[in-house]
XYZ file of C-alpha atoms in Angstrom:
523
model
C 0.000 0.000 0.000
C 1.489 3.335 -1.007
C 1.905 5.852 1.857
C -0.848 8.395 1.674
C -0.507 12.178 1.440
C -0.109 14.067 4.714
C -1.893 17.091 6.026
C 0.705 19.929 6.129
C 1.554 21.528 9.468
C 2.465 25.179 9.598
C 4.118 25.717 12.987
C 7.402 24.047 14.033
C 6.641 21.574 16.865
C 8.550 20.579 19.961
C 9.580 16.941 20.573
C 6.426 15.934 22.457
C 4.126 17.531 19.886
C 6.107 15.995 17.053
C 5.735 12.531 18.578
C 1.985 12.956 19.024
C 1.613 14.242 15.451
C 3.513 11.248 14.044
C 1.449 8.751 16.049
C -1.742 10.490 14.900
C -0.710 10.211 11.244
C 0.297 6.546 11.685
C -3.132 5.833 13.177
C -4.626 6.866 9.819
C -2.283 4.706 7.721
C 1.327 4.155 6.681
C 3.530 7.256 6.722
C 6.602 8.094 4.634
C 9.305 9.492 6.934
C 10.783 12.062 4.533
C 7.319 13.353 3.595
C 6.407 13.732 7.276
C 9.679 15.544 7.986
C 9.018 17.963 5.131
C 5.422 18.555 6.275
C 6.468 19.079 9.907
C 9.335 21.363 8.894
C 12.059 19.386 10.732
C 15.273 17.646 9.727
C 14.731 14.081 8.533
C 17.433 12.840 10.965
C 15.261 13.962 13.854
C 12.361 11.887 12.524
C 14.689 8.860 12.218
C 15.622 9.216 15.887
C 11.963 9.463 16.843
C 11.136 6.327 14.826
C 13.826 4.291 16.630
C 12.578 5.517 19.999
C 8.994 4.547 19.192
C 10.137 1.191 17.845
C 11.840 0.429 21.163
C 8.447 0.849 22.815
C 6.782 -1.281 20.076
C 4.461 1.605 19.169
C 5.486 1.562 15.515
C 7.364 -0.575 12.996
C 9.295 0.656 9.994
C 10.673 -0.593 6.701
C 13.812 1.131 5.417
C 14.468 2.101 1.800
C 18.006 2.900 0.656
C 18.636 5.957 -1.527
C 21.780 7.222 -3.251
C 22.447 10.284 -5.393
C 25.452 11.698 -7.219
C 26.061 15.342 -6.334
C 28.586 17.807 -7.774
C 30.936 19.680 -5.511
C 30.852 23.510 -5.613
C 34.127 23.402 -7.513
C 32.619 21.100 -10.165
C 29.585 23.366 -10.569
C 31.958 26.233 -11.383
C 33.651 24.058 -14.011
C 30.297 23.596 -15.803
C 30.451 27.255 -16.777
C 34.183 27.828 -17.319
C 35.347 24.361 -18.259
C 37.662 22.024 -16.373
C 41.113 23.319 -15.338
C 42.848 21.349 -18.106
C 40.525 22.867 -20.744
C 41.088 26.343 -19.289
C 44.849 25.792 -19.413
C 44.667 24.694 -23.062
C 42.554 27.712 -24.003
C 44.980 30.106 -22.303
C 47.894 29.036 -24.525
C 47.852 30.741 -27.952
C 48.416 28.741 -31.122
C 51.981 30.058 -31.403
C 52.732 29.264 -27.762
C 54.011 31.572 -25.022
C 56.450 31.714 -22.148
C 55.593 29.998 -18.893
C 55.450 33.351 -17.111
C 52.994 34.731 -19.682
C 50.820 31.656 -19.294
C 50.679 31.907 -15.494
C 49.814 35.586 -15.753
C 46.682 34.770 -17.789
C 45.180 32.152 -15.448
C 44.603 31.794 -11.718
C 46.883 29.674 -9.547
C 44.704 26.533 -9.605
C 44.548 26.449 -13.387
C 48.233 27.319 -13.727
C 49.221 24.426 -11.473
C 46.584 21.677 -11.437
C 45.125 22.481 -14.850
C 48.493 22.602 -16.622
C 49.593 19.256 -15.108
C 46.266 17.653 -16.053
C 46.556 19.031 -19.620
C 50.089 17.646 -19.912
C 48.835 14.196 -18.792
C 46.180 14.406 -21.524
C 48.972 15.389 -23.965
C 47.145 18.578 -24.867
C 50.059 20.863 -24.036
C 53.766 20.580 -23.455
C 56.750 22.521 -22.162
C 59.736 23.345 -24.330
C 63.068 23.751 -22.578
C 64.718 26.993 -23.567
C 68.357 27.697 -24.178
C 70.539 28.763 -21.307
C 69.345 32.046 -19.863
C 65.994 32.019 -21.703
C 62.559 31.359 -20.204
C 60.874 27.986 -20.810
C 57.915 28.031 -23.186
C 54.573 26.223 -23.229
C 52.924 25.113 -26.461
C 49.827 23.296 -27.647
C 50.364 19.701 -28.763
C 46.801 19.043 -29.933
C 45.054 21.026 -32.646
C 41.691 20.718 -30.860
C 40.480 19.156 -27.621
C 37.210 17.862 -26.231
C 36.458 18.594 -22.581
C 35.112 15.124 -21.763
C 35.311 15.652 -18.002
C 33.038 18.708 -18.298
C 30.550 16.666 -20.318
C 30.560 13.970 -17.624
C 29.989 16.576 -14.907
C 27.092 18.038 -16.887
C 25.518 14.575 -17.259
C 25.827 13.935 -13.518
C 24.334 17.342 -12.759
C 21.330 16.733 -15.011
C 20.586 13.026 -14.474
C 22.307 12.072 -11.223
C 22.891 8.316 -10.832
C 21.320 7.693 -14.261
C 23.941 9.871 -15.975
C 25.420 6.995 -18.034
C 29.046 7.976 -17.307
C 31.344 4.921 -17.547
C 32.211 3.570 -14.082
C 35.959 4.017 -14.560
C 35.642 7.724 -15.403
C 33.055 8.148 -12.625
C 35.477 6.640 -10.070
C 38.123 9.161 -11.159
C 35.704 12.049 -10.623
C 34.624 10.702 -7.213
C 37.769 9.223 -5.650
C 40.679 10.967 -7.359
C 39.485 14.443 -8.367
C 36.805 14.765 -5.616
C 34.478 16.611 -8.033
C 31.523 14.274 -7.435
C 30.310 12.730 -4.172
C 27.871 9.916 -3.549
C 25.203 10.890 -1.016
C 23.419 7.912 0.584
C 20.463 7.996 2.975
C 17.466 5.997 4.103
C 13.778 6.748 4.299
C 11.243 4.717 6.252
C 7.669 3.623 5.790
C 6.174 3.804 9.288
C 3.347 1.475 10.362
C 1.515 0.596 13.563
C 3.397 -1.566 16.070
C 2.191 -4.321 18.401
C 1.644 -1.864 21.277
C 0.432 1.059 19.175
C -1.266 3.915 21.003
C -1.843 7.581 20.271
C 0.299 8.523 23.257
C 3.365 6.844 24.694
C 3.123 5.832 28.317
C 6.498 6.258 29.979
C 7.880 3.024 31.438
C 9.557 3.231 34.829
C 13.094 2.018 35.250
C 13.001 1.687 39.054
C 10.544 0.604 41.699
C 10.579 3.500 44.179
C 9.550 3.785 47.818
C 6.817 6.233 46.893
C 5.319 3.822 44.340
C 5.181 1.052 46.953
C 3.595 3.277 49.596
C 0.958 4.697 47.240
C 0.273 1.422 45.425
C 0.792 3.056 42.034
C 3.223 0.293 41.073
C 0.256 -2.013 40.381
C -0.764 0.005 37.307
C 2.713 1.199 36.321
C 4.657 -0.053 33.294
C 8.269 -1.020 33.919
C 11.134 -1.312 31.465
C 12.093 -4.895 30.660
C 15.428 -6.228 31.852
C 18.033 -6.437 29.115
C 20.207 -9.010 30.892
C 20.773 -11.481 28.078
C 22.823 -14.518 29.212
C 26.243 -14.474 27.596
C 25.680 -11.107 25.900
C 27.998 -9.129 28.170
C 31.727 -8.974 27.684
C 33.658 -10.795 30.424
C 35.260 -8.298 32.791
C 38.986 -7.876 32.481
C 40.762 -9.068 35.615
C 44.344 -8.990 36.752
C 46.584 -12.053 36.749
C 49.108 -12.968 39.421
C 52.697 -13.576 38.310
C 53.953 -17.129 39.141
C 56.715 -15.638 41.290
C 54.156 -13.776 43.395
C 52.030 -16.912 43.787
C 54.978 -18.858 45.175
C 55.985 -15.873 47.314
C 52.531 -15.780 48.887
C 52.679 -19.482 49.734
C 56.085 -19.052 51.390
C 54.737 -16.086 53.319
C 51.682 -18.007 54.515
C 53.905 -20.905 55.585
C 56.028 -18.593 57.752
C 52.940 -16.941 59.244
C 51.405 -20.324 60.073
C 54.602 -21.165 61.966
C 54.320 -17.975 64.027
C 56.989 -15.858 62.295
C 56.813 -12.052 62.029
C 57.693 -10.355 58.737
C 60.684 -8.009 58.720
C 60.549 -4.634 56.905
C 62.496 -5.000 53.657
C 61.695 -1.718 51.934
C 65.275 -0.395 51.728
C 67.022 -1.769 48.655
C 70.005 0.530 49.313
C 72.135 -0.409 52.316
C 75.426 0.799 53.702
C 78.352 -1.578 53.592
C 78.233 -1.579 57.390
C 74.810 -3.263 57.662
C 75.313 -5.463 54.591
C 78.836 -6.717 55.427
C 80.561 -5.324 58.525
C 77.878 -6.134 61.080
C 77.976 -9.722 59.746
C 81.725 -9.809 60.563
C 82.560 -10.106 56.870
C 86.080 -8.628 56.429
C 86.501 -5.576 54.229
C 88.951 -7.384 51.956
C 86.439 -10.168 51.235
C 85.959 -10.785 47.461
C 82.158 -10.379 47.789
C 82.731 -6.696 48.613
C 84.483 -6.098 45.295
C 82.841 -4.132 42.453
C 82.757 -7.324 40.398
C 80.163 -8.777 42.795
C 78.402 -5.741 44.301
C 76.621 -2.691 42.850
C 77.981 0.506 44.410
C 75.865 3.660 44.425
C 76.825 7.020 42.952
C 75.654 10.209 44.753
C 74.954 9.741 47.584
C 77.896 7.358 47.639
C 78.136 7.087 51.432
C 75.788 7.017 54.414
C 75.733 5.163 57.713
C 73.107 5.883 60.354
C 74.152 3.092 62.729
C 74.708 4.049 66.409
C 78.311 5.085 66.968
C 78.819 2.866 70.020
C 77.674 -0.140 67.978
C 79.985 0.869 65.108
C 82.922 0.973 67.531
C 82.105 -2.468 68.945
C 81.967 -3.869 65.385
C 85.301 -2.155 64.585
C 86.917 -3.750 67.625
C 85.571 -7.191 66.727
C 87.010 -6.865 63.196
C 90.417 -5.588 64.298
C 91.227 -7.441 67.543
C 88.242 -9.701 68.274
C 86.859 -10.367 71.735
C 84.896 -12.908 73.772
C 87.362 -15.606 72.779
C 87.747 -14.511 69.118
C 90.908 -12.944 67.647
C 88.957 -11.069 64.941
C 90.314 -10.608 61.433
C 93.496 -8.750 62.491
C 93.421 -5.828 60.012
C 92.867 -2.055 60.055
C 89.110 -1.563 59.695
C 88.161 1.521 57.606
C 85.086 3.586 58.335
C 84.893 4.965 54.772
C 84.598 1.422 53.415
C 81.741 0.665 55.813
C 79.893 3.872 54.876
C 79.687 3.096 51.134
C 76.157 2.815 49.788
C 75.386 -0.364 47.861
C 72.412 -2.295 46.540
C 71.946 -4.965 49.207
C 73.382 -8.332 48.237
C 71.235 -10.350 50.699
C 68.318 -9.837 53.058
C 70.574 -10.842 55.980
C 71.294 -7.104 56.220
C 67.610 -6.719 57.189
C 67.971 -9.525 59.726
C 70.989 -7.732 61.259
C 68.968 -4.531 61.679
C 66.069 -6.381 63.340
C 68.340 -8.361 65.678
C 70.184 -5.180 66.725
C 66.836 -3.507 67.468
C 65.734 -6.584 69.432
C 68.882 -6.432 71.584
C 68.604 -2.658 72.078
C 64.917 -2.755 73.085
C 65.438 -5.639 75.516
C 65.836 -9.221 74.379
C 62.897 -11.575 74.108
C 62.559 -14.722 71.976
C 61.571 -13.913 68.403
C 60.964 -15.486 64.997
C 61.421 -13.368 61.868
C 61.197 -13.904 58.129
C 61.705 -11.841 54.980
C 61.068 -12.341 51.254
C 62.350 -9.611 48.978
C 64.689 -8.593 46.200
C 68.489 -8.581 46.377
C 71.109 -7.504 43.826
C 74.429 -8.966 42.718
C 76.773 -7.951 39.936
C 76.684 -11.298 38.154
C 76.780 -12.284 34.498
C 73.253 -12.966 33.262
C 72.640 -16.494 31.956
C 69.869 -19.121 32.037
C 70.222 -19.609 35.819
C 71.475 -16.216 37.046
C 70.173 -12.654 37.049
C 71.599 -9.461 38.487
C 68.555 -9.295 40.776
C 66.543 -12.056 42.397
C 64.427 -12.771 45.484
C 65.732 -14.233 48.715
C 63.672 -16.065 51.347
C 65.118 -15.955 54.869
C 64.001 -17.267 58.257
C 65.554 -16.337 61.631
C 64.833 -17.686 65.157
C 66.387 -16.047 68.218
C 66.173 -17.713 71.657
C 68.179 -18.914 74.640
C 70.139 -22.154 74.234
C 69.263 -22.930 70.625
C 71.362 -25.711 69.070
C 72.046 -27.205 65.673
C 69.442 -29.857 66.457
C 66.811 -27.126 66.824
C 67.787 -25.784 63.407
C 67.464 -29.226 61.802
C 64.065 -29.783 63.428
C 62.750 -26.419 62.251
C 63.998 -27.102 58.716
C 62.181 -30.452 58.639
C 58.969 -28.737 59.732
C 59.367 -25.832 57.315
C 60.154 -27.865 54.190
C 57.530 -30.504 55.022
C 54.907 -27.791 54.673
C 56.290 -27.155 51.194
C 55.915 -30.813 50.217
C 59.561 -31.883 50.783
C 59.683 -34.356 53.681
C 63.086 -35.976 53.031
C 66.095 -33.765 53.868
C 69.858 -34.155 53.910
C 72.497 -31.759 55.228
C 76.058 -31.095 54.161
C 78.663 -29.041 56.109
C 79.449 -25.702 54.466
C 81.159 -22.372 55.134
C 79.497 -18.970 55.500
C 81.336 -15.872 56.797
C 78.733 -15.130 59.460
C 77.416 -18.589 60.514
C 79.157 -21.433 62.328
C 78.272 -24.245 62.041
C 76.841 -23.911 58.512
C 74.919 -26.434 56.425
C 73.711 -26.768 52.859
C 70.184 -28.184 52.672
C 69.244 -30.911 50.177
C 65.752 -32.307 49.676
C 64.234 -35.100 47.636
C 61.944 -33.206 45.311
C 58.694 -35.077 44.556
C 58.235 -33.306 41.203
C 61.807 -33.826 39.934
C 62.162 -37.297 41.504
C 65.716 -36.521 42.623
C 67.761 -34.821 45.337
C 68.292 -31.086 44.816
C 69.942 -28.316 46.837
C 67.162 -26.161 48.284
C 68.931 -23.703 50.600
C 71.649 -22.759 53.069
C 71.543 -22.534 56.852
C 73.568 -22.078 59.998
C 73.889 -20.446 63.436
C 74.954 -16.796 63.587
C 78.479 -16.431 65.016
C 78.933 -14.938 68.498
C 81.228 -12.298 66.910
C 78.118 -11.012 65.123
C 75.651 -11.255 68.002
C 77.644 -10.005 71.008
C 78.481 -6.512 69.583
C 74.736 -6.038 69.096
C 74.226 -6.454 72.822
C 72.674 -9.921 72.791
C 73.019 -11.947 76.029
C 75.837 -14.553 75.787
C 73.442 -17.490 76.167
C 71.256 -16.402 73.239
C 71.749 -18.168 69.930
C 70.251 -17.388 66.520
C 69.513 -20.023 63.885
C 68.805 -18.976 60.302
C 68.261 -20.360 56.823
C 67.707 -18.954 53.375
C 66.853 -19.927 49.819
C 65.953 -18.252 46.549
C 62.361 -17.734 45.399
C 63.111 -18.208 41.704
C 64.448 -21.779 41.905
C 61.336 -23.426 43.428
C 59.148 -21.348 41.099
C 61.054 -22.549 38.031
C 60.798 -26.168 39.206
C 57.077 -25.889 39.945
C 56.154 -24.259 36.615
C 58.613 -26.171 34.441
C 60.665 -23.116 33.454
C 64.185 -23.886 32.252
C 65.499 -20.325 31.752
C 65.225 -17.782 34.569
C 64.859 -14.986 31.992
C 61.543 -16.572 30.936
C 60.325 -16.125 34.524
C 61.566 -12.680 35.468
C 62.315 -9.830 33.053
C 61.449 -8.598 29.587
C 61.281 -12.099 28.056
C 58.417 -13.129 30.330
C 55.388 -13.931 28.157
C 52.115 -12.241 29.136
C 50.234 -15.410 28.154
C 52.153 -17.442 30.732
C 51.176 -14.928 33.422
C 47.506 -15.304 32.456
C 47.446 -19.085 32.140
C 49.748 -20.407 34.882
C 48.143 -22.857 37.357
C 47.639 -22.389 41.081
C 50.709 -22.701 43.316
C 50.434 -25.957 45.270
C 53.220 -25.263 47.776
C 51.939 -25.657 51.319
C 48.792 -27.534 50.197
C 49.731 -30.865 51.817
C 47.779 -32.593 54.553
C 48.522 -31.624 58.148
C 48.994 -35.337 58.973
C 51.913 -35.517 56.533
C 53.501 -32.452 58.128
C 53.262 -33.937 61.629
C 54.604 -37.276 60.417
C 57.558 -35.631 58.650
C 58.351 -33.491 61.707
C 58.344 -36.570 63.985
């Protein structure tokens, strides 16, 4: 059924009046959107928006019709009268030719530039190189020309899409020369919808307190929920790095055993806290620039108490409490050098000194954080890595206590079979390397280092003579690499780490063993 003619409206209507007028016309029959827009004196785009709004409420339905029209640009309309730039350029050159300067003086800049180049491409005109010192000349190369482009523009102007211009030439006018544009739009035939009414009843989005109290909700229309299952995009969530997963399990294991976490927020330490307080001599190879990163400005700082510094100096130079020390001239400037800490034992030294200063009481500490060493980077070594350290301070602790604690600690990590091998550390005596039978690798592997802090380290801090400190440490990267099957440490930590492996790595199962197994292993 063809849309019927509309009754013209004189006054411009507001949105509400426009909606009512459209619904009234639709009640009489199908309505053509562009005809209604013209009658109402409004932009057709506004009517399109109104149609979509009414369709959402099922008041109307619509059927779209596509339209397209070829339209000349203002520049092309001017060419209909004067000719295209190439034709104007040809006409400006006399039959005998002229100099380039004379030619440019006759035409405007667009014709002199664009038109001349276009005419040369059509081989209508040419330029003759002059002798040295003379001006170049332009001449006609065709006796007569036909301005085909102007004819095509005239056909488009008169007949639009039915102009009959070959598609190749039309594409040049549209895409290359931008003289013609293709205008596309849609019109709609509007009909009654399933819930048609002469006036739209506004649907409520929320059930309010006032509606409940007054009872008006019984007769109110509410908007339908648009919660379509599976239609929403899944929310983007963060992903935990494998190293952080393993770190959290180590941390929870320490906390379950009653340990307190030490503050490890100072990556920069003085040589005093990193080496000297651990009774590590100043000529030790680990203090060389080949193993340690030294800071530039500020290159030196040491905020340790002076009386403690003097006690450490004495222990280095002459010893005490049965020790002969290292027998060398200790230098304060060497101790004051700022470095990137090479181990978290520097943090342990600070905490133990504070414990002795505040009044000794039994304590259990742990730390997990980053340390730095000037090492060559390869598949198993980086210049920075994470160290896990546990420290227990109490009266009368022995090597047997250390072994028992290690069995309990590693059993919670799933390693119930341990072996120990004597070792040397500058600040522990006795010292032991820790080996465990790894259930995932099915072999014995070294898992850490341990020992009892030397009296030469503890007594200058002010610890009572009968207090001993047991400690152990291991890296965080090694168990993480074993657990996640990573062969190269650079694939775990650094720029080569793949984002996909961060997203898809499984849960860390360290510490997820049965309590019965832990008790059995400890016994």
